[in-house]
Amino acid sequence: MQEIKITTILTCYDHINELPQQTQKLMEHAVEARKNAYAPYSNFRVGAALLLANGEVVTGNNQENAAYPSGLCAERVAIFHAGAKYPGVQIKQIAITATSDLHVNKTPIPPCGACRQSIAEYEMRQDEAIEIYFMGGEGKIMKSNSLKDLLPLVFDKTYL
Ligand code: THU
């Protein structure tokens, strides 16, 4: 018998102003995208902004549906849009912000498991790490240097 320890290192920023300038702008794009979320059922708005290697910024927000599972998270709206519009262009960074309409969330809110799995596919496909920054509605921001830090023991094509 053997125990395996998995370590994750995250960086924590106290405020958006502490981010590198380009990343600060990316988070501002995510905040703008969040405002256009279609979230009449959860009242929980999420915005995501991707910085691509060609300098383009692609955004997404959650799109809900009366048949609940038919909706989609902000992160996947954004990465699928990037994959559709800029195939083969690397994703460098993802900025995510999420908050309820009923109260402002002030702790960093990480992407859900399904979004992590989807981001993992893109990271493996481009064979280069994607930096992920996540925030609540405002306040502290957490950063992982790679999706792998958020989803150890990922399921991938090597198992197929
Ligand atoms: N949501 C996202 O957009 N991203 C996540 O990573 C977690 C959840 C959305 C889905 C749904 O519209 C609402 O937030 C509440 O779960």
mmCIF file of C-alpha atoms and ligand atoms in Angstrom:
data_model
loop_
_atom_site.group_PDB
_atom_site.id
_atom_site.type_symbol
_atom_site.label_atom_id
_atom_site.label_comp_id
_atom_site.label_asym_id
_atom_site.label_seq_id
_atom_site.Cartn_x
_atom_site.Cartn_y
_atom_site.Cartn_z
ATOM 1 C CA MET A 1 0.000 0.000 0.000
ATOM 2 C CA GLN A 2 1.166 3.468 -0.823
ATOM 3 C CA GLU A 3 -0.315 6.915 -0.349
ATOM 4 C CA ILE A 4 0.041 9.501 -3.070
ATOM 5 C CA LYS A 5 -0.010 13.170 -2.160
ATOM 6 C CA ILE A 6 -1.271 15.623 -4.764
ATOM 7 C CA THR A 7 -0.234 19.237 -4.286
ATOM 8 C CA THR A 8 -1.882 22.232 -5.884
ATOM 9 C CA ILE A 9 -0.289 25.650 -5.855
ATOM 10 C CA LEU A 10 -2.545 28.658 -6.404
ATOM 11 C CA THR A 11 -1.724 32.350 -6.310
ATOM 12 C CA CYS A 12 -4.089 34.657 -4.455
ATOM 13 C CA TYR A 13 -4.494 38.357 -5.286
ATOM 14 C CA ASP A 14 -6.351 40.665 -2.903
ATOM 15 C CA HIS A 15 -7.794 42.856 -5.613
ATOM 16 C CA ILE A 16 -8.086 43.126 -9.401
ATOM 17 C CA ASN A 17 -5.597 46.045 -9.272
ATOM 18 C CA GLU A 18 -2.854 43.578 -8.276
ATOM 19 C CA LEU A 19 -3.117 41.656 -11.547
ATOM 20 C CA PRO A 20 -0.716 42.318 -14.423
ATOM 21 C CA GLN A 21 -2.276 45.048 -16.571
ATOM 22 C CA GLN A 22 -3.224 42.798 -19.477
ATOM 23 C CA THR A 23 -4.889 40.324 -17.119
ATOM 24 C CA GLN A 24 -6.713 43.120 -15.341
ATOM 25 C CA LYS A 25 -8.186 44.095 -18.718
ATOM 26 C CA LEU A 26 -9.127 40.477 -19.371
ATOM 27 C CA MET A 27 -10.964 40.289 -16.031
ATOM 28 C CA GLU A 28 -12.768 43.526 -16.925
ATOM 29 C CA HIS A 29 -13.902 41.854 -20.168
ATOM 30 C CA ALA A 30 -15.205 38.948 -18.065
ATOM 31 C CA VAL A 31 -17.100 41.365 -15.803
ATOM 32 C CA GLU A 32 -18.696 42.988 -18.849
ATOM 33 C CA ALA A 33 -19.614 39.574 -20.248
ATOM 34 C CA ARG A 34 -21.130 38.585 -16.889
ATOM 35 C CA LYS A 35 -23.607 41.456 -17.139
ATOM 36 C CA ASN A 36 -25.064 39.905 -20.312
ATOM 37 C CA ALA A 37 -25.556 36.443 -18.827
ATOM 38 C CA TYR A 38 -28.969 34.913 -19.390
ATOM 39 C CA ALA A 39 -29.640 33.568 -15.917
ATOM 40 C CA PRO A 40 -33.336 34.040 -15.086
ATOM 41 C CA TYR A 41 -33.527 30.717 -13.197
ATOM 42 C CA SER A 42 -30.487 30.811 -10.946
ATOM 43 C CA ASN A 43 -29.975 34.592 -10.807
ATOM 44 C CA PHE A 44 -26.306 33.620 -10.798
ATOM 45 C CA ARG A 45 -24.295 35.355 -13.497
ATOM 46 C CA VAL A 46 -20.961 34.122 -14.752
ATOM 47 C CA GLY A 47 -18.639 35.796 -17.247
ATOM 48 C CA ALA A 48 -15.534 34.333 -18.869
ATOM 49 C CA ALA A 49 -12.926 35.992 -21.068
ATOM 50 C CA LEU A 50 -10.162 34.193 -22.959
ATOM 51 C CA LEU A 51 -6.932 35.744 -24.135
ATOM 52 C CA LEU A 52 -5.758 34.028 -27.321
ATOM 53 C CA ALA A 53 -2.218 33.850 -28.675
ATOM 54 C CA ASN A 54 -3.241 36.088 -31.588
ATOM 55 C CA GLY A 55 -4.256 38.818 -29.122
ATOM 56 C CA GLU A 56 -7.992 38.305 -29.600
ATOM 57 C CA VAL A 57 -10.262 38.259 -26.546
ATOM 58 C CA VAL A 58 -13.229 35.875 -26.679
ATOM 59 C CA THR A 59 -15.948 36.129 -24.046
ATOM 60 C CA GLY A 60 -18.864 34.025 -22.885
ATOM 61 C CA ASN A 61 -21.532 34.026 -20.209
ATOM 62 C CA ASN A 62 -23.935 31.450 -18.848
ATOM 63 C CA GLN A 63 -26.981 30.772 -20.984
ATOM 64 C CA GLU A 64 -29.795 29.092 -19.087
ATOM 65 C CA ASN A 65 -32.842 27.223 -20.344
ATOM 66 C CA ALA A 66 -36.304 26.365 -18.996
ATOM 67 C CA ALA A 67 -35.193 22.750 -19.438
ATOM 68 C CA TYR A 68 -32.371 23.304 -16.953
ATOM 69 C CA PRO A 69 -29.703 20.870 -18.252
ATOM 70 C CA SER A 70 -29.981 22.427 -21.710
ATOM 71 C CA GLY A 71 -28.245 25.582 -20.517
ATOM 72 C CA LEU A 72 -24.485 26.070 -20.655
ATOM 73 C CA CYS A 73 -21.829 27.569 -18.376
ATOM 74 C CA ALA A 74 -19.970 30.752 -19.272
ATOM 75 C CA GLU A 75 -16.583 29.047 -19.548
ATOM 76 C CA ARG A 76 -17.798 26.504 -22.079
ATOM 77 C CA VAL A 77 -19.687 29.112 -24.097
ATOM 78 C CA ALA A 78 -16.386 31.014 -24.321
ATOM 79 C CA ILE A 79 -14.018 28.147 -25.129
ATOM 80 C CA PHE A 80 -16.362 26.552 -27.662
ATOM 81 C CA HIS A 81 -16.745 29.943 -29.327
ATOM 82 C CA ALA A 82 -12.942 30.282 -29.451
ATOM 83 C CA GLY A 83 -12.620 26.744 -30.845
ATOM 84 C CA ALA A 84 -15.230 27.507 -33.486
ATOM 85 C CA LYS A 85 -13.924 30.911 -34.546
ATOM 86 C CA TYR A 86 -10.157 30.536 -34.059
ATOM 87 C CA PRO A 87 -9.357 26.834 -34.476
ATOM 88 C CA GLY A 88 -5.718 26.070 -33.703
ATOM 89 C CA VAL A 89 -5.070 29.375 -31.936
ATOM 90 C CA GLN A 90 -3.742 28.810 -28.423
ATOM 91 C CA ILE A 91 -5.609 30.005 -25.347
ATOM 92 C CA LYS A 92 -3.176 31.769 -23.014
ATOM 93 C CA GLN A 93 -5.401 32.878 -20.136
ATOM 94 C CA ILE A 94 -8.970 32.550 -18.916
ATOM 95 C CA ALA A 95 -10.537 35.081 -16.533
ATOM 96 C CA ILE A 96 -13.763 34.107 -14.774
ATOM 97 C CA THR A 97 -16.111 36.114 -12.567
ATOM 98 C CA ALA A 98 -19.326 34.896 -10.960
ATOM 99 C CA THR A 99 -21.893 36.406 -8.652
ATOM 100 C CA SER A 100 -25.484 36.127 -7.581
ATOM 101 C CA ASP A 101 -27.897 38.930 -8.419
ATOM 102 C CA LEU A 102 -29.165 38.627 -4.846
ATOM 103 C CA HIS A 103 -25.873 39.310 -3.059
ATOM 104 C CA VAL A 104 -22.345 40.106 -4.223
ATOM 105 C CA ASN A 105 -20.040 37.089 -3.915
ATOM 106 C CA LYS A 106 -16.672 38.244 -2.658
ATOM 107 C CA THR A 107 -14.740 34.992 -2.577
ATOM 108 C CA PRO A 108 -13.129 33.492 -5.688
ATOM 109 C CA ILE A 109 -15.508 31.089 -7.459
ATOM 110 C CA PRO A 110 -13.749 28.297 -9.377
ATOM 111 C CA PRO A 111 -15.080 26.748 -12.605
ATOM 112 C CA CYS A 112 -17.359 23.722 -12.191
ATOM 113 C CA GLY A 113 -16.132 20.207 -12.857
ATOM 114 C CA ALA A 114 -17.651 19.976 -16.335
ATOM 115 C CA CYS A 115 -15.963 23.224 -17.363
ATOM 116 C CA ARG A 116 -12.641 22.008 -15.957
ATOM 117 C CA GLN A 117 -12.964 18.865 -18.055
ATOM 118 C CA SER A 118 -13.712 20.946 -21.163
ATOM 119 C CA ILE A 119 -10.827 23.333 -20.525
ATOM 120 C CA ALA A 120 -8.566 20.288 -19.988
ATOM 121 C CA GLU A 121 -9.329 19.088 -23.520
ATOM 122 C CA TYR A 122 -8.201 22.434 -24.949
ATOM 123 C CA GLU A 123 -5.073 22.554 -22.793
ATOM 124 C CA MET A 124 -4.042 19.055 -23.848
ATOM 125 C CA ARG A 125 -4.843 19.802 -27.469
ATOM 126 C CA GLN A 126 -2.565 22.858 -27.539
ATOM 127 C CA ASP A 127 0.037 21.192 -25.319
ATOM 128 C CA GLU A 128 0.603 24.415 -23.429
ATOM 129 C CA ALA A 129 -0.703 25.451 -20.045
ATOM 130 C CA ILE A 130 -3.647 27.825 -19.726
ATOM 131 C CA GLU A 131 -3.547 30.262 -16.809
ATOM 132 C CA ILE A 132 -6.898 30.448 -15.054
ATOM 133 C CA TYR A 133 -7.910 33.456 -12.945
ATOM 134 C CA PHE A 134 -11.175 33.300 -11.015
ATOM 135 C CA MET A 135 -13.013 35.831 -8.895
ATOM 136 C CA GLY A 136 -16.451 36.225 -7.301
ATOM 137 C CA GLY A 137 -18.320 39.398 -8.216
ATOM 138 C CA GLU A 138 -15.438 41.426 -6.828
ATOM 139 C CA GLY A 139 -12.588 41.076 -4.334
ATOM 140 C CA LYS A 140 -9.949 38.387 -4.143
ATOM 141 C CA ILE A 141 -8.794 36.540 -7.238
ATOM 142 C CA MET A 142 -7.180 33.117 -7.408
ATOM 143 C CA LYS A 143 -4.920 31.934 -10.184
ATOM 144 C CA SER A 144 -3.851 28.476 -11.247
ATOM 145 C CA ASN A 145 -0.930 28.185 -13.657
ATOM 146 C CA SER A 146 -2.547 25.294 -15.458
ATOM 147 C CA LEU A 147 -5.888 23.523 -15.619
ATOM 148 C CA LYS A 148 -4.050 20.484 -14.259
ATOM 149 C CA ASP A 149 -3.823 22.248 -10.899
ATOM 150 C CA LEU A 150 -7.612 22.427 -10.729
ATOM 151 C CA LEU A 151 -8.258 18.912 -12.020
ATOM 152 C CA PRO A 152 -5.645 16.393 -10.976
ATOM 153 C CA LEU A 153 -6.185 12.851 -12.253
ATOM 154 C CA VAL A 154 -7.972 14.196 -15.308
ATOM 155 C CA PHE A 155 -9.666 11.751 -17.665
ATOM 156 C CA ASP A 156 -8.144 12.136 -21.112
ATOM 157 C CA LYS A 157 -7.782 10.471 -24.509
ATOM 158 C CA THR A 158 -4.915 8.254 -23.354
ATOM 159 C CA TYR A 159 -7.475 6.093 -21.515
ATOM 160 C CA LEU A 160 -9.594 5.474 -24.603
HETATM 161 N N1 THU B 1 -22.222 28.298 -14.027
HETATM 162 C C1 THU B 1 -21.250 28.727 -14.897
HETATM 163 O O1 THU B 1 -21.532 29.482 -15.834
HETATM 164 N N2 THU B 1 -19.989 28.305 -14.702
HETATM 165 C C2 THU B 1 -19.593 27.485 -13.696
HETATM 166 O O2 THU B 1 -18.434 27.083 -13.666
HETATM 167 C C3 THU B 1 -20.526 27.100 -12.659
HETATM 168 C C4 THU B 1 -21.961 27.428 -12.908
HETATM 169 C C5 THU B 1 -23.603 28.708 -14.269
HETATM 170 C C6 THU B 1 -24.525 27.603 -14.680
HETATM 171 C C7 THU B 1 -25.869 28.143 -14.226
HETATM 172 O O3 THU B 1 -26.381 28.980 -15.254
HETATM 173 C C8 THU B 1 -25.546 28.991 -13.019
HETATM 174 O O4 THU B 1 -24.150 29.255 -13.081
HETATM 175 C C9 THU B 1 -25.875 28.345 -11.687
HETATM 176 O O5 THU B 1 -25.276 27.101 -11.577
#
